[in-house]
mmCIF file of C-alpha atoms in Angstrom:
data_model
loop_
_atom_site.group_PDB
_atom_site.id
_atom_site.type_symbol
_atom_site.label_atom_id
_atom_site.label_comp_id
_atom_site.label_asym_id
_atom_site.label_seq_id
_atom_site.Cartn_x
_atom_site.Cartn_y
_atom_site.Cartn_z
ATOM 1 C CA UNK A 282 126.035 136.847 124.444
ATOM 2 C CA UNK A 283 124.060 134.818 126.978
ATOM 3 C CA UNK A 284 123.204 136.429 130.282
ATOM 4 C CA UNK A 285 122.641 134.743 133.647
ATOM 5 C CA UNK A 286 120.309 135.605 136.498
ATOM 6 C CA UNK A 287 122.304 138.087 138.520
ATOM 7 C CA UNK A 288 120.232 140.171 140.905
ATOM 8 C CA UNK A 289 117.159 139.873 143.084
ATOM 9 C CA UNK A 290 114.545 142.549 143.716
ATOM 10 C CA UNK A 291 111.698 142.350 146.211
ATOM 11 C CA UNK A 292 108.771 142.773 145.099
ATOM 12 C CA UNK A 293 101.363 119.875 120.650
ATOM 13 C CA UNK A 294 102.826 116.662 121.824
ATOM 14 C CA UNK A 295 105.481 117.422 119.296
ATOM 15 C CA UNK A 296 108.632 115.288 119.459
ATOM 16 C CA UNK A 297 109.948 117.315 122.391
ATOM 17 C CA UNK A 298 112.982 115.178 123.136
ATOM 18 C CA UNK A 299 111.451 113.312 126.090
ATOM 19 C CA UNK A 300 108.331 115.459 126.390
ATOM 20 C CA UNK A 301 105.124 113.472 126.029
ATOM 21 C CA UNK A 302 102.313 116.006 126.275
ATOM 22 C CA UNK A 303 101.687 119.501 125.011
ATOM 23 C CA UNK A 304 98.975 122.159 124.854
ATOM 24 C CA UNK A 305 99.196 124.853 122.168
ATOM 25 C CA UNK A 306 97.145 127.961 121.387
ATOM 26 C CA UNK A 307 97.897 130.322 118.512
ATOM 27 C CA UNK A 308 94.489 132.100 118.605
ATOM 28 C CA UNK A 309 93.933 131.527 114.858
ATOM 29 C CA UNK A 310 90.871 129.401 115.585
ATOM 30 C CA UNK A 311 89.236 132.182 117.598
ATOM 31 C CA UNK A 312 87.003 134.943 116.211
ATOM 32 C CA UNK A 313 88.178 138.547 115.938
ATOM 33 C CA UNK A 314 86.673 140.534 118.817
ATOM 34 C CA UNK A 315 86.332 140.236 122.564
ATOM 35 C CA UNK A 316 87.520 136.986 124.132
ATOM 36 C CA UNK A 317 84.589 136.888 126.551
ATOM 37 C CA UNK A 318 81.518 138.622 127.923
ATOM 38 C CA UNK A 319 82.253 138.358 131.655
ATOM 39 C CA UNK A 320 85.108 140.164 133.436
ATOM 40 C CA UNK A 321 84.430 138.521 136.795
ATOM 41 C CA UNK A 322 86.273 135.323 135.830
ATOM 42 C CA UNK A 323 83.149 133.161 136.230
ATOM 43 C CA UNK A 324 82.053 132.440 132.650
ATOM 44 C CA UNK A 325 84.325 131.055 129.931
ATOM 45 C CA UNK A 326 84.613 132.869 126.627
ATOM 46 C CA UNK A 327 86.305 131.923 123.377
ATOM 47 C CA UNK A 328 88.749 129.028 123.551
ATOM 48 C CA UNK A 329 87.570 128.222 127.069
ATOM 49 C CA UNK A 330 89.343 131.305 128.412
ATOM 50 C CA UNK A 331 88.080 133.120 131.507
ATOM 51 C CA UNK A 332 88.676 136.860 131.833
ATOM 52 C CA UNK A 333 89.007 138.875 135.028
ATOM 53 C CA UNK A 334 89.438 142.657 134.970
ATOM 54 C CA UNK A 335 89.282 145.273 137.706
ATOM 55 C CA UNK A 336 90.244 148.887 138.356
ATOM 56 C CA UNK A 337 91.583 148.241 141.844
ATOM 57 C CA UNK A 338 90.193 149.181 145.217
ATOM 58 C CA UNK A 339 89.047 152.771 145.710
ATOM 59 C CA UNK A 340 90.566 155.265 145.707
ATOM 60 C CA UNK A 341 91.894 154.455 142.250
ATOM 61 C CA UNK A 342 92.492 156.437 139.090
ATOM 62 C CA UNK A 343 91.896 153.440 136.777
ATOM 63 C CA UNK A 344 88.596 153.515 134.877
ATOM 64 C CA UNK A 345 88.946 151.217 131.862
ATOM 65 C CA UNK A 346 88.175 147.689 133.144
ATOM 66 C CA UNK A 347 85.977 146.102 130.438
ATOM 67 C CA UNK A 348 85.495 143.087 128.186
ATOM 68 C CA UNK A 349 87.453 145.020 125.561
ATOM 69 C CA UNK A 350 90.618 144.519 127.655
ATOM 70 C CA UNK A 351 90.847 141.013 126.147
ATOM 71 C CA UNK A 352 90.569 140.865 122.371
ATOM 72 C CA UNK A 353 91.515 138.638 119.458
ATOM 73 C CA UNK A 354 92.947 140.860 116.735
ATOM 74 C CA UNK A 355 94.489 140.289 113.328
ATOM 75 C CA UNK A 356 98.271 140.222 113.379
ATOM 76 C CA UNK A 357 100.624 140.327 110.426
ATOM 77 C CA UNK A 358 100.314 137.985 107.463
ATOM 78 C CA UNK A 359 102.822 135.636 109.091
ATOM 79 C CA UNK A 360 101.593 136.085 112.673
ATOM 80 C CA UNK A 361 97.900 135.334 112.161
ATOM 81 C CA UNK A 362 95.437 136.158 114.922
ATOM 82 C CA UNK A 363 96.935 137.293 118.228
ATOM 83 C CA UNK A 364 95.691 138.071 121.717
ATOM 84 C CA UNK A 365 95.574 141.776 122.600
ATOM 85 C CA UNK A 366 95.639 142.573 126.316
ATOM 86 C CA UNK A 367 94.964 146.151 127.472
ATOM 87 C CA UNK A 368 96.267 147.122 130.899
ATOM 88 C CA UNK A 369 94.857 149.559 133.490
ATOM 89 C CA UNK A 370 94.896 153.257 132.587
ATOM 90 C CA UNK A 371 95.623 154.390 136.140
ATOM 91 C CA UNK A 372 97.478 153.584 139.331
ATOM 92 C CA UNK A 373 95.657 150.370 140.332
ATOM 93 C CA UNK A 374 93.909 147.371 138.803
ATOM 94 C CA UNK A 375 94.874 144.246 136.881
ATOM 95 C CA UNK A 376 93.826 141.905 134.074
ATOM 96 C CA UNK A 377 93.920 138.082 134.223
ATOM 97 C CA UNK A 378 93.135 135.601 131.448
ATOM 98 C CA UNK A 379 93.231 131.882 132.199
ATOM 99 C CA UNK A 380 91.619 128.527 131.405
ATOM 100 C CA UNK A 381 90.656 125.569 133.548
ATOM 101 C CA UNK A 382 92.108 122.074 133.380
ATOM 102 C CA UNK A 383 95.853 122.611 133.684
ATOM 103 C CA UNK A 384 95.883 120.561 136.883
ATOM 104 C CA UNK A 385 94.189 117.701 134.990
ATOM 105 C CA UNK A 386 96.744 118.006 132.203
ATOM 106 C CA UNK A 387 99.537 117.885 134.797
ATOM 107 C CA UNK A 388 98.053 114.905 136.642
ATOM 108 C CA UNK A 389 97.698 112.968 133.370
ATOM 109 C CA UNK A 390 101.326 113.484 132.319
ATOM 110 C CA UNK A 391 103.547 110.416 131.765
ATOM 111 C CA UNK A 392 105.496 109.110 134.751
ATOM 112 C CA UNK A 393 108.783 110.911 135.386
ATOM 113 C CA UNK A 394 107.832 114.137 133.631
ATOM 114 C CA UNK A 395 108.231 116.511 136.568
ATOM 115 C CA UNK A 396 109.051 119.603 134.507
ATOM 116 C CA UNK A 397 106.426 121.917 133.034
ATOM 117 C CA UNK A 398 107.670 124.219 130.271
ATOM 118 C CA UNK A 399 105.749 127.284 129.085
ATOM 119 C CA UNK A 400 106.722 129.627 126.276
ATOM 120 C CA UNK A 401 104.984 132.189 124.092
ATOM 121 C CA UNK A 402 105.589 134.959 121.578
ATOM 122 C CA UNK A 403 105.256 138.580 122.677
ATOM 123 C CA UNK A 404 105.377 141.924 120.888
ATOM 124 C CA UNK A 405 107.426 144.471 122.834
ATOM 125 C CA UNK A 406 105.325 147.386 121.588
ATOM 126 C CA UNK A 407 105.980 150.961 120.629
ATOM 127 C CA UNK A 408 107.681 153.361 123.085
ATOM 128 C CA UNK A 409 105.151 154.318 125.752
ATOM 129 C CA UNK A 410 104.860 156.160 129.051
ATOM 130 C CA UNK A 411 102.660 153.386 130.444
ATOM 131 C CA UNK A 412 104.093 151.582 133.451
ATOM 132 C CA UNK A 413 101.932 148.507 132.827
ATOM 133 C CA UNK A 414 103.603 145.117 133.266
ATOM 134 C CA UNK A 415 102.611 142.324 130.852
ATOM 135 C CA UNK A 416 103.164 138.888 132.360
ATOM 136 C CA UNK A 417 102.831 135.146 131.977
ATOM 137 C CA UNK A 418 102.540 133.496 135.410
ATOM 138 C CA UNK A 419 102.167 129.911 136.680
ATOM 139 C CA UNK A 420 100.371 129.602 140.037
ATOM 140 C CA UNK A 421 99.973 126.855 142.617
ATOM 141 C CA UNK A 422 96.528 125.628 143.700
ATOM 142 C CA UNK A 423 95.734 128.386 146.208
ATOM 143 C CA UNK A 424 97.257 131.155 144.099
ATOM 144 C CA UNK A 425 99.763 132.244 146.748
ATOM 145 C CA UNK A 426 102.916 131.035 145.023
ATOM 146 C CA UNK A 427 104.256 131.952 141.599
ATOM 147 C CA UNK A 428 105.949 128.721 140.519
ATOM 148 C CA UNK A 429 107.520 130.573 137.616
ATOM 149 C CA UNK A 430 106.833 133.482 135.330
ATOM 150 C CA UNK A 431 108.044 136.388 133.230
ATOM 151 C CA UNK A 432 107.194 140.096 133.481
ATOM 152 C CA UNK A 433 107.717 142.777 130.827
ATOM 153 C CA UNK A 434 107.673 146.485 131.736
ATOM 154 C CA UNK A 435 106.077 148.348 128.826
ATOM 155 C CA UNK A 436 107.806 151.689 129.505
ATOM 156 C CA UNK A 437 111.379 150.503 130.108
ATOM 157 C CA UNK A 438 111.126 147.362 127.904
ATOM 158 C CA UNK A 439 112.831 145.377 130.689
ATOM 159 C CA UNK A 440 112.112 141.639 130.876
ATOM 160 C CA UNK A 441 112.296 140.071 134.358
ATOM 161 C CA UNK A 442 111.631 136.656 135.895
ATOM 162 C CA UNK A 443 109.274 135.831 138.775
ATOM 163 C CA UNK A 444 109.560 132.937 141.220
ATOM 164 C CA UNK A 445 108.623 131.883 144.726
ATOM 165 C CA UNK A 446 112.002 132.079 146.465
ATOM 166 C CA UNK A 447 113.633 132.049 149.889
ATOM 167 C CA UNK A 448 115.789 135.121 150.548
ATOM 168 C CA UNK A 449 117.493 135.571 153.938
ATOM 169 C CA UNK A 450 115.051 133.125 155.493
ATOM 170 C CA UNK A 451 111.961 134.809 154.064
ATOM 171 C CA UNK A 452 109.968 133.016 151.355
ATOM 172 C CA UNK A 453 107.877 135.098 148.965
ATOM 173 C CA UNK A 454 107.286 135.819 145.290
ATOM 174 C CA UNK A 455 110.304 137.749 144.043
ATOM 175 C CA UNK A 456 111.178 139.574 140.837
ATOM 176 C CA UNK A 457 114.572 138.744 139.295
ATOM 177 C CA UNK A 458 116.698 140.784 136.918
ATOM 178 C CA UNK A 459 117.956 138.839 133.894
ATOM 179 C CA UNK A 460 121.039 141.000 133.390
ATOM 180 C CA UNK A 461 122.954 143.657 135.290
ATOM 181 C CA UNK A 462 120.719 146.723 135.248
ATOM 182 C CA UNK A 463 117.893 144.720 133.664
ATOM 183 C CA UNK A 464 117.519 142.959 130.319
ATOM 184 C CA UNK A 465 116.191 145.600 127.908
ATOM 185 C CA UNK A 466 114.423 144.350 124.765
ATOM 186 C CA UNK A 467 114.093 146.271 121.522
ATOM 187 C CA UNK A 468 110.777 148.083 120.962
ATOM 188 C CA UNK A 469 108.347 147.076 118.206
ATOM 189 C CA UNK A 470 109.742 143.535 117.995
ATOM 190 C CA UNK A 471 108.288 140.038 118.326
ATOM 191 C CA UNK A 472 110.177 137.873 120.848
ATOM 192 C CA UNK A 473 109.867 134.271 121.986
ATOM 193 C CA UNK A 474 110.593 133.562 125.628
ATOM 194 C CA UNK A 475 109.640 131.063 128.279
ATOM 195 C CA UNK A 476 110.270 129.439 131.613
ATOM 196 C CA UNK A 477 110.116 125.993 133.184
ATOM 197 C CA UNK A 478 109.320 124.768 136.689
ATOM 198 C CA UNK A 479 110.678 121.508 138.103
ATOM 199 C CA UNK A 480 108.124 120.120 140.540
ATOM 200 C CA UNK A 481 110.672 117.749 142.100
ATOM 201 C CA UNK A 482 113.407 120.319 142.781
ATOM 202 C CA UNK A 483 111.700 123.735 142.616
ATOM 203 C CA UNK A 484 114.205 124.850 139.972
ATOM 204 C CA UNK A 485 113.046 127.504 137.512
ATOM 205 C CA UNK A 486 114.792 128.001 134.164
ATOM 206 C CA UNK A 487 114.244 131.166 132.099
ATOM 207 C CA UNK A 488 115.246 131.644 128.454
ATOM 208 C CA UNK A 489 114.650 133.911 125.485
ATOM 209 C CA UNK A 490 114.633 132.580 121.948
ATOM 210 C CA UNK A 491 117.470 134.896 120.918
ATOM 211 C CA UNK A 492 119.730 133.568 123.698
ATOM 212 C CA UNK A 493 119.980 136.884 125.547
ATOM 213 C CA UNK A 494 118.594 135.321 128.725
ATOM 214 C CA UNK A 495 119.521 131.829 129.878
ATOM 215 C CA UNK A 496 119.487 131.393 133.632
ATOM 216 C CA UNK A 497 118.319 129.353 136.594
ATOM 217 C CA UNK A 498 116.566 130.235 139.856
ATOM 218 C CA UNK A 499 116.544 127.787 142.748
ATOM 219 C CA UNK A 500 112.930 128.342 143.662
ATOM 220 C CA UNK A 501 111.351 127.363 146.965
ATOM 221 C CA UNK A 502 108.169 125.710 145.681
ATOM 222 C CA UNK A 503 109.332 122.114 145.234
ATOM 223 C CA UNK A 504 106.396 119.734 145.522
ATOM 224 C CA UNK A 505 103.813 122.362 144.556
ATOM 225 C CA UNK A 506 101.715 121.147 141.637
ATOM 226 C CA UNK A 507 101.089 123.549 138.733
ATOM 227 C CA UNK A 508 97.460 124.609 138.842
ATOM 228 C CA UNK A 509 96.821 127.585 136.563
ATOM 229 C CA UNK A 510 98.699 129.652 133.973
ATOM 230 C CA UNK A 511 97.601 133.280 133.686
ATOM 231 C CA UNK A 512 98.248 135.940 131.072
ATOM 232 C CA UNK A 513 98.359 139.096 133.169
ATOM 233 C CA UNK A 514 98.569 142.878 132.922
ATOM 234 C CA UNK A 515 99.194 144.941 136.065
ATOM 235 C CA UNK A 516 99.048 148.714 136.521
ATOM 236 C CA UNK A 517 102.711 149.125 137.454
ATOM 237 C CA UNK A 518 104.292 152.222 138.898
ATOM 238 C CA UNK A 519 104.795 153.236 142.535
ATOM 239 C CA UNK A 520 103.177 155.837 144.782
ATOM 240 C CA UNK A 521 105.712 158.500 143.822
ATOM 241 C CA UNK A 522 105.282 157.866 140.083
ATOM 242 C CA UNK A 523 101.953 156.088 139.544
ATOM 243 C CA UNK A 524 100.814 154.758 136.219
ATOM 244 C CA UNK A 525 98.580 157.143 134.245
ATOM 245 C CA UNK A 526 98.019 155.479 130.861
ATOM 246 C CA UNK A 527 97.103 152.035 129.500
ATOM 247 C CA UNK A 528 99.430 149.940 127.353
ATOM 248 C CA UNK A 529 98.599 147.135 124.943
ATOM 249 C CA UNK A 530 100.416 143.791 124.942
ATOM 250 C CA UNK A 531 100.215 141.258 122.099
ATOM 251 C CA UNK A 532 100.590 137.508 122.807
ATOM 252 C CA UNK A 533 100.786 134.557 120.420
ATOM 253 C CA UNK A 534 101.899 130.915 120.076
ATOM 254 C CA UNK A 535 101.393 129.803 123.675
ATOM 255 C CA UNK A 536 102.929 126.345 124.240
ATOM 256 C CA UNK A 537 102.669 124.356 127.487
ATOM 257 C CA UNK A 538 104.384 120.992 127.756
ATOM 258 C CA UNK A 539 105.800 118.505 130.224
ATOM 259 C CA UNK A 540 109.190 116.837 130.140
ATOM 260 C CA UNK A 541 111.577 114.679 132.134
ATOM 261 C CA UNK A 542 114.534 116.866 131.155
ATOM 262 C CA UNK A 543 115.263 120.456 130.150
ATOM 263 C CA UNK A 544 113.956 121.107 126.617
ATOM 264 C CA UNK A 545 112.852 124.723 127.105
ATOM 265 C CA UNK A 546 112.826 126.559 123.738
ATOM 266 C CA UNK A 547 114.993 123.842 122.179
ATOM 267 C CA UNK A 548 112.212 122.763 119.856
ATOM 268 C CA UNK A 549 110.847 126.085 118.642
ATOM 269 C CA UNK A 550 110.319 124.821 115.096
ATOM 270 C CA UNK A 551 108.271 121.862 116.273
ATOM 271 C CA UNK A 552 106.288 124.026 118.652
ATOM 272 C CA UNK A 553 105.502 126.403 115.811
ATOM 273 C CA UNK A 554 104.350 123.444 113.738
ATOM 274 C CA UNK A 555 102.074 122.318 116.548
ATOM 275 C CA UNK A 556 100.581 125.775 116.932
ATOM 276 C CA UNK A 557 99.196 125.769 113.381
ATOM 277 C CA UNK A 558 96.646 123.119 114.378
ATOM 278 C CA UNK A 559 93.447 124.981 115.262
ATOM 279 C CA UNK A 560 90.630 123.410 117.268
ATOM 280 C CA UNK A 561 87.310 125.241 117.573
ATOM 281 C CA UNK A 562 84.882 125.858 119.128
ATOM 282 C CA UNK A 563 86.258 125.099 122.562
ATOM 283 C CA UNK A 564 84.234 124.496 124.720
ATOM 284 C CA UNK A 565 82.073 122.510 122.273
ATOM 285 C CA UNK A 566 78.787 120.677 122.580
ATOM 286 C CA UNK A 567 78.023 118.802 119.344
ATOM 287 C CA UNK A 568 80.932 119.117 116.925
ATOM 288 C CA UNK A 569 84.547 120.255 116.968
ATOM 289 C CA UNK A 570 86.451 121.580 113.946
ATOM 290 C CA UNK A 571 90.129 120.895 113.291
ATOM 291 C CA UNK A 572 92.169 122.724 110.664
ATOM 292 C CA UNK A 573 95.630 123.879 109.712
ATOM 293 C CA UNK A 574 97.677 120.723 109.071
ATOM 294 C CA UNK A 575 97.663 117.456 107.108
ATOM 295 C CA UNK A 576 95.696 115.558 109.741
ATOM 296 C CA UNK A 577 95.856 111.775 109.690
ATOM 297 C CA UNK A 578 94.260 110.709 112.990
ATOM 298 C CA UNK A 579 92.370 112.194 115.937
ATOM 299 C CA UNK A 580 92.078 110.528 119.350
ATOM 300 C CA UNK A 581 90.115 111.583 122.433
ATOM 301 C CA UNK A 582 91.149 110.508 125.957
ATOM 302 C CA UNK A 583 89.333 111.160 129.215
ATOM 303 C CA UNK A 584 90.942 112.662 132.332
ATOM 304 C CA UNK A 585 92.050 109.181 133.386
ATOM 305 C CA UNK A 586 93.989 108.710 130.168
ATOM 306 C CA UNK A 587 91.556 106.180 128.658
ATOM 307 C CA UNK A 588 90.968 106.444 124.894
ATOM 308 C CA UNK A 589 87.236 106.992 124.378
ATOM 309 C CA UNK A 590 87.123 107.891 120.679
ATOM 310 C CA UNK A 591 89.516 107.515 117.739
ATOM 311 C CA UNK A 592 89.144 108.065 114.007
ATOM 312 C CA UNK A 593 91.214 108.471 110.850
ATOM 313 C CA UNK A 594 90.878 111.785 109.003
ATOM 314 C CA UNK A 595 93.410 112.170 106.146
ATOM 315 C CA UNK A 596 92.540 115.795 105.423
ATOM 316 C CA UNK A 597 93.696 119.321 106.231
ATOM 317 C CA UNK A 598 90.397 120.060 107.952
ATOM 318 C CA UNK A 599 87.645 118.067 109.588
ATOM 319 C CA UNK A 600 84.398 118.438 111.499
ATOM 320 C CA UNK A 601 84.077 115.733 114.142
ATOM 321 C CA UNK A 602 80.903 114.889 116.043
ATOM 322 C CA UNK A 603 81.402 114.676 119.798
ATOM 323 C CA UNK A 604 77.732 114.269 120.678
ATOM 324 C CA UNK A 605 78.529 110.735 121.848
ATOM 325 C CA UNK A 606 80.970 112.016 124.509
ATOM 326 C CA UNK A 607 79.845 112.815 128.039
ATOM 327 C CA UNK A 608 80.214 116.311 129.438
ATOM 328 C CA UNK A 609 83.733 116.876 130.779
ATOM 329 C CA UNK A 610 87.384 117.475 129.960
ATOM 330 C CA UNK A 611 89.169 115.507 127.236
ATOM 331 C CA UNK A 612 92.687 115.488 125.829
ATOM 332 C CA UNK A 613 92.374 115.484 122.052
ATOM 333 C CA UNK A 614 95.458 114.253 120.209
ATOM 334 C CA UNK A 615 95.848 115.285 116.566
ATOM 335 C CA UNK A 616 98.379 113.263 114.562
ATOM 336 C CA UNK A 617 99.645 114.696 111.264
ATOM 337 C CA UNK A 618 100.927 112.907 108.198
ATOM 338 C CA UNK A 619 104.559 113.670 109.064
ATOM 339 C CA UNK A 620 104.233 111.889 112.423
ATOM 340 C CA UNK A 621 104.004 114.987 114.641
ATOM 341 C CA UNK A 622 101.360 114.862 117.367
ATOM 342 C CA UNK A 623 99.631 117.764 119.097
ATOM 343 C CA UNK A 624 97.509 117.303 122.226
ATOM 344 C CA UNK A 625 94.941 119.943 123.107
ATOM 345 C CA UNK A 626 92.494 120.151 125.994
ATOM 346 C CA UNK A 627 88.826 120.079 124.904
ATOM 347 C CA UNK A 628 85.902 121.023 127.133
ATOM 348 C CA UNK A 629 82.727 119.104 126.165
ATOM 349 C CA UNK A 630 79.590 120.956 127.293
#
């Protein structure tokens, strides 16, 4: 039975109907181990991801901020590699993982596509006493407004939505329940869920792949351009019952796309197909490897949408020289033999 948003608490372009651009990341092209070597958010690691980890401002009981908070680990035979995010082990602190270039991706979208849709797979985890919250959050340019997002409480297994919202004349980032008393997910289960943000109207739509959540928030951030998507872990808890132990969240199959109409989670099969295309290394300097599908053609476009390189492949894997490309950001479109097209952001060093 579908639920609607009820209560408020303070707090691979792939034939997507009308969608014309897509970024996918299934982590299979990344190496098992730490994502990066810098937890200050200044130096990119694997896949072009930046990592930021802290224990919070003293006095704090958290002690475990480290590069090991962000790891690529082996999932099940069907899941492939996944991202493992470890939260704070005390009352304060947070983890953020993000990549640059989303604003360029947004600016280069086709005319009329004012909706950004983001979905991913998440493992709800074993029962735990940890009050960590595992989140996926879309920010505006100055980081003050959450244009849309989802938050999962590891101890209660409650999934909530996040949005910049006006309540009784006060605008702020609010947490929304997805069902009366909170939408509780089953432990030890993989879920697919996502949200969309309409830049023209401020509307936020939230859905889960199983149909348990399907609701709309009339957000207050219309006109704010999407700038950065973060995978986040927060300490959780309150002063009376602070967090005392770290939890682990597993993420996979991240899909970010734009559309002129609501297509959120309506093309899960196509999104899954797009996610099997792996591109690595990224950032790259001399060559880029592509694998995981019957590739027919690869095209590179600059940030202005101009095609700067195109070649036929006709193989399930390829190594392509990019030494002729200037340093910068490119949108690399991979077309497969069945006509599906996946566009991924590539950073050329």
